[in-house]
Structure formats: structure tokens, C-alpha cells
CSV table of C-alpha atoms and ligand atoms in Angstrom, one decimal:
chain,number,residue,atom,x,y,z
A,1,UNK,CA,-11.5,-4.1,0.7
A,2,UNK,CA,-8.6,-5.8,2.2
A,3,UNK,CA,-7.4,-7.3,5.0
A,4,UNK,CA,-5.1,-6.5,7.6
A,5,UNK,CA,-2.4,-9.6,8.5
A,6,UNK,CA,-0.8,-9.8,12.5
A,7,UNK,CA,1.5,-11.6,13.3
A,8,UNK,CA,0.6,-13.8,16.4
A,9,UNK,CA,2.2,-10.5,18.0
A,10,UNK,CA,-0.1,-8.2,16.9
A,11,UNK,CA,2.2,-6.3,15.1
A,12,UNK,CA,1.0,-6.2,11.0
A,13,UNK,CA,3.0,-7.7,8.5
A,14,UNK,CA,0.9,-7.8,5.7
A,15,UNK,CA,-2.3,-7.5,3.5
A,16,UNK,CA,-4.1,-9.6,2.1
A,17,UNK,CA,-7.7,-10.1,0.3
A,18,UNK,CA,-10.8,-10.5,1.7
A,19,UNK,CA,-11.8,-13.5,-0.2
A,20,UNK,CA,-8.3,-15.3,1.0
A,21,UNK,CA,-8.8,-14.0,4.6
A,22,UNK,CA,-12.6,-15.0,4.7
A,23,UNK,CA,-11.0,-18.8,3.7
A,24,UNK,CA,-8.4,-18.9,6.4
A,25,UNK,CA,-11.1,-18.0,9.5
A,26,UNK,CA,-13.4,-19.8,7.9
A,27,UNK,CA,-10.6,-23.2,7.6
A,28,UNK,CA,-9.6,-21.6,11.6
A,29,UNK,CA,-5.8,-21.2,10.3
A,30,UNK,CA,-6.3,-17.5,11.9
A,31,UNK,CA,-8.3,-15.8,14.0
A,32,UNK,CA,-10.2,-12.9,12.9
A,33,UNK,CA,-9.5,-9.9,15.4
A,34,UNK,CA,-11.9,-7.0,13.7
A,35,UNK,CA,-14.4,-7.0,10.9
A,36,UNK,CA,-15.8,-4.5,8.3
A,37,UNK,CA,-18.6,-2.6,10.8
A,38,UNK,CA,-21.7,-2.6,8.6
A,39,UNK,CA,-20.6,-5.1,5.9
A,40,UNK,CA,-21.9,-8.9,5.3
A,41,UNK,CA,-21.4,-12.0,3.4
A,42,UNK,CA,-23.9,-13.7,2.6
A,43,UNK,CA,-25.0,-17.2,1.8
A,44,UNK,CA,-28.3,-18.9,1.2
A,45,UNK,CA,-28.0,-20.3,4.5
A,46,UNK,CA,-25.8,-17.8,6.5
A,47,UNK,CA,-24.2,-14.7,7.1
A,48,UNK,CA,-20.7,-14.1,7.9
A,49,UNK,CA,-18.9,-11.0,8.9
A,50,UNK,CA,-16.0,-9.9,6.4
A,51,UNK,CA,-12.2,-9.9,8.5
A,52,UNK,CA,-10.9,-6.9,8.6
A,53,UNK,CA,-8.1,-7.5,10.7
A,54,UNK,CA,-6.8,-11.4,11.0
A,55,UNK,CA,-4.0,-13.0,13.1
A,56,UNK,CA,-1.8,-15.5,12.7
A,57,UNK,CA,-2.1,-18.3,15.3
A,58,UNK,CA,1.7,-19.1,15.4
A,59,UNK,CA,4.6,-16.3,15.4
A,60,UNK,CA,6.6,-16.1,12.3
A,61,UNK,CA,9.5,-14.6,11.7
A,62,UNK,CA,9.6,-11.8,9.5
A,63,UNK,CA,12.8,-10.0,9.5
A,64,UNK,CA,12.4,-6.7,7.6
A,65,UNK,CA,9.3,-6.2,5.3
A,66,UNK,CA,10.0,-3.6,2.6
A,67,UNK,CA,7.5,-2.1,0.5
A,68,UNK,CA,7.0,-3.9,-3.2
A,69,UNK,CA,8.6,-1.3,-6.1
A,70,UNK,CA,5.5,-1.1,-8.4
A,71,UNK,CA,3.9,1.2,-10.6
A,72,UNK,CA,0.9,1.0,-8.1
A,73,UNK,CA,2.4,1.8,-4.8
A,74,UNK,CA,4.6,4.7,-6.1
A,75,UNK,CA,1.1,6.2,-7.4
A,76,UNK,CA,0.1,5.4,-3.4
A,77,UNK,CA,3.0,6.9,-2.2
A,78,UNK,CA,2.8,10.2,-4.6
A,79,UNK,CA,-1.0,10.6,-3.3
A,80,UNK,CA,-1.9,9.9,-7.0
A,81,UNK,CA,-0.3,13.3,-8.1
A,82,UNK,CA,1.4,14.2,-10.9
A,83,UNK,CA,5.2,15.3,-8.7
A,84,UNK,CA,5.7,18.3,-10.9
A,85,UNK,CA,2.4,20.0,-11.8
A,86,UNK,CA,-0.1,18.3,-9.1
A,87,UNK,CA,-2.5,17.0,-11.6
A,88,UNK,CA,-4.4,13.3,-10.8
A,89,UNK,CA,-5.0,13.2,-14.2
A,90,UNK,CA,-3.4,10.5,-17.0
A,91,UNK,CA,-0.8,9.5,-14.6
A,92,UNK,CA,2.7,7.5,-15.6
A,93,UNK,CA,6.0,6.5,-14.0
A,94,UNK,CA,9.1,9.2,-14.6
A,95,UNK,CA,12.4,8.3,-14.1
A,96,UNK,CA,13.8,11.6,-12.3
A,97,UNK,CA,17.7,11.6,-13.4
A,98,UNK,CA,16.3,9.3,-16.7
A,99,UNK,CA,17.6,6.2,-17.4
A,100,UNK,CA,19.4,7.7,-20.6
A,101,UNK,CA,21.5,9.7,-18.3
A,102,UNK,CA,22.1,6.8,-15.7
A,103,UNK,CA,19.2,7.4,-13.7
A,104,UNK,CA,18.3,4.1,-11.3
A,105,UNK,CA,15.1,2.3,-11.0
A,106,UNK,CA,14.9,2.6,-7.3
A,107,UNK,CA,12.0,4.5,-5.2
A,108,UNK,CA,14.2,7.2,-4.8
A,109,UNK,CA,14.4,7.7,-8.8
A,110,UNK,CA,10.8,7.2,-9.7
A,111,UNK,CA,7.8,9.5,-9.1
A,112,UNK,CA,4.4,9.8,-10.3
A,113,UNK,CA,4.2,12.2,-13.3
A,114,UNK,CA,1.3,12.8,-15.5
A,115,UNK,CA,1.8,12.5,-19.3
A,116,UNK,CA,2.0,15.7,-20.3
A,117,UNK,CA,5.5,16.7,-17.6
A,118,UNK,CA,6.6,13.1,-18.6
A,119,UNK,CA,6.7,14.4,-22.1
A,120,UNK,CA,7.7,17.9,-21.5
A,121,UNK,CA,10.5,16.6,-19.1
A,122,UNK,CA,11.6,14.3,-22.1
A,123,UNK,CA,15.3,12.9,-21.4
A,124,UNK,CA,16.1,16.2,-19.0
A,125,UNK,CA,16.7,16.3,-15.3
A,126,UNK,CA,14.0,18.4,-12.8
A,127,UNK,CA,16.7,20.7,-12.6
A,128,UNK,CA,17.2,21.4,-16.5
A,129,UNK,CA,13.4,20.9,-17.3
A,130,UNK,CA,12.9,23.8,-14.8
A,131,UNK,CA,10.3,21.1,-13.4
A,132,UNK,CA,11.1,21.3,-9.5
A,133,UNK,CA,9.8,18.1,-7.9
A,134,UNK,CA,7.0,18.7,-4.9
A,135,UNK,CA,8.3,16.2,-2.8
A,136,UNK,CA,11.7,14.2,-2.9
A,137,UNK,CA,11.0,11.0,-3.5
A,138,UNK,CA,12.0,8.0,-0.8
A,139,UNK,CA,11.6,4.6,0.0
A,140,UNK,CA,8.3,4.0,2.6
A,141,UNK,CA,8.9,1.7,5.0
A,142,UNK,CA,6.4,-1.1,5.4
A,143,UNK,CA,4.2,0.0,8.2
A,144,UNK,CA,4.7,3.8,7.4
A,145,UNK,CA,2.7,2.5,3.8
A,146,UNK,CA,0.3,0.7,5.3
A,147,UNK,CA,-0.7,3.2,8.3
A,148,UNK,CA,-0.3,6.4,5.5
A,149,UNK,CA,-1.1,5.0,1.8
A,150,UNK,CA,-3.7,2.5,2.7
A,151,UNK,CA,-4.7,2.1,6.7
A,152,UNK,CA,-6.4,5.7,6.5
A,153,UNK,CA,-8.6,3.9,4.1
A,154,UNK,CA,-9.9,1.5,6.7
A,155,UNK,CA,-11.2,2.5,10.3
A,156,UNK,CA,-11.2,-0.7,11.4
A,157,UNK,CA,-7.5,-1.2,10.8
A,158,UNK,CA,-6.4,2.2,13.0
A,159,UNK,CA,-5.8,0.6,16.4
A,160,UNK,CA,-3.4,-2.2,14.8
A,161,UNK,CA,-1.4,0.7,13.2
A,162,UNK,CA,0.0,2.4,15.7
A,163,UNK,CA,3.0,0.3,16.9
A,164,UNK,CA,6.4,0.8,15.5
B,1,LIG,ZN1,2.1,17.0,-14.4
């Protein structure tokens, strides 16, 4: 689980863990605005809810938040899928135009493919390979990943989602 990170505006700017949330309501550096329904911590002597949503006690500036390029979030934002055969299965990174043929290694050059199109694709463009791509792929925008790719995931986090 993770948690959900307002700014002292309520709008989200980021996620965080549970474990580092849990520490900053517990040290009162923010205030915990929703928790997990139906989950606990629990100590020999207590019991604590777990934050789902925390917010930060002072505004802070945060001028444009863009999604971090990794392996892990273009799986998120492919659905896990395979972009040319729709499998979920042995998944790896394929550079669309590839890199031997001065492909980038930008969002909009990088999909989710499984091993097998990856290999069958080899140095070839979609277009060549006869492999048409499902989707074209693009660059999320922060809060577009976070409502799509992972708030879906979390009830708890829907009513904070649905500015902007
Ligand atoms: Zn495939």
C-alpha cells in the first residue's frame, strides 16, 4: 500500500510509503486526511490506523511534477501488456524506432513488449515488423498516473483525485 501526499492545498503531489507516512503523523509533520478502511497497525500496546491520504501542513511549491521514466511505470502505463500481441506474460522494455536506427529513450519511444515480439521485432520498426502497436505510446502527466495507473487501486484515495 501507499500513501497519497497533498499539498497543504489539497491537490496531490506525490506518493509515498506507508511506513514513511505512518512516521510523519506519527512525528505530527502532517496530518493524516484518510486511512486504509479495515486495516490496522498494531503494537503491543496500541493500534494505529495506516494513512492513506496525508497532507502537508505548510504549502510548497511544486511547479510541474512529471512522471519518473522507469521500466516500472511504463509497465503501469501499458496496463502490463505486451503493446503488440496483448500478452501479460514475460514482459520487457522495446525501443519502438530502436535505438540502432536512432530511436530515443523518451516515453514516447518505449512500450511494454513481451519477450517473444521483443525478439521477433529484433532491430525493425512496428511498421516493417508488421507488428502494429495497440496504443501509441505518450508521456502521462502526473495526476493522470496517479488517478489511472495507481489511484484505481485505492478507494480511499478517489475523492483527492479528481482536481485538475
Ligand atoms: Zn507480445
Amino acid at each position: 500500500m501507499k500513501a497519497l501526499v497533498l499539498n497543504q492545498d489539497f491537490r496531490p503531489i506525490s506518493v509515498c510509503s506507508i511506513q514513511r507516512a505512518f512516521v510523519l503523523v506519527f512525528n505530527k509533520k502532517v496530518e493524516m486526511v484518510a486511512s486504509f478502511n479495515g486495516h490496522k497497525f498494531h503494537t503491543v500496546d496500541n493500534e494505529y490506523s495506516i494513512p492513506a491520504v496525508i497532507r502537508l501542513q505548510c504549502y510548497i511549491k511544486v511547479p510541474y511534477r512529471s512522471v519518473e521514466l522507469s521500466r516500472k511505470n511504463i509497465f503501469e502505463r501499458d496496463n502490463h501488456t505486451c503493446q503488440y500481441c496483448g500478452s501479460k506474460k514475460d514482459l520487457s522494455i522495446d525501443h519502438v524506432i530502436p535505438k540502432s536506427r536512432g530511436g530515443g529513450s523518451g516515453w514516447k519511444n518505449l512500450v511494454t513488449a513481451c519477450k517473444a515480439c521483443n525478439a521477433r521485432k529484433g532491430d525493425f520498426t512496428p511498421e516493417e515488423a508488421g507488428m502494429p502497436l495497440r496504443q501509441q505510446p505518450f508521456k502521462p502527466s502526473f495526476l493522470m498516473f496517479l488517478r489511472d495507473y495507481i489511484g484505481f487501486k485505492y478507494e480511499e484515495w478517489k475523492p483527492f483525485l479528481t482536481a485538475g
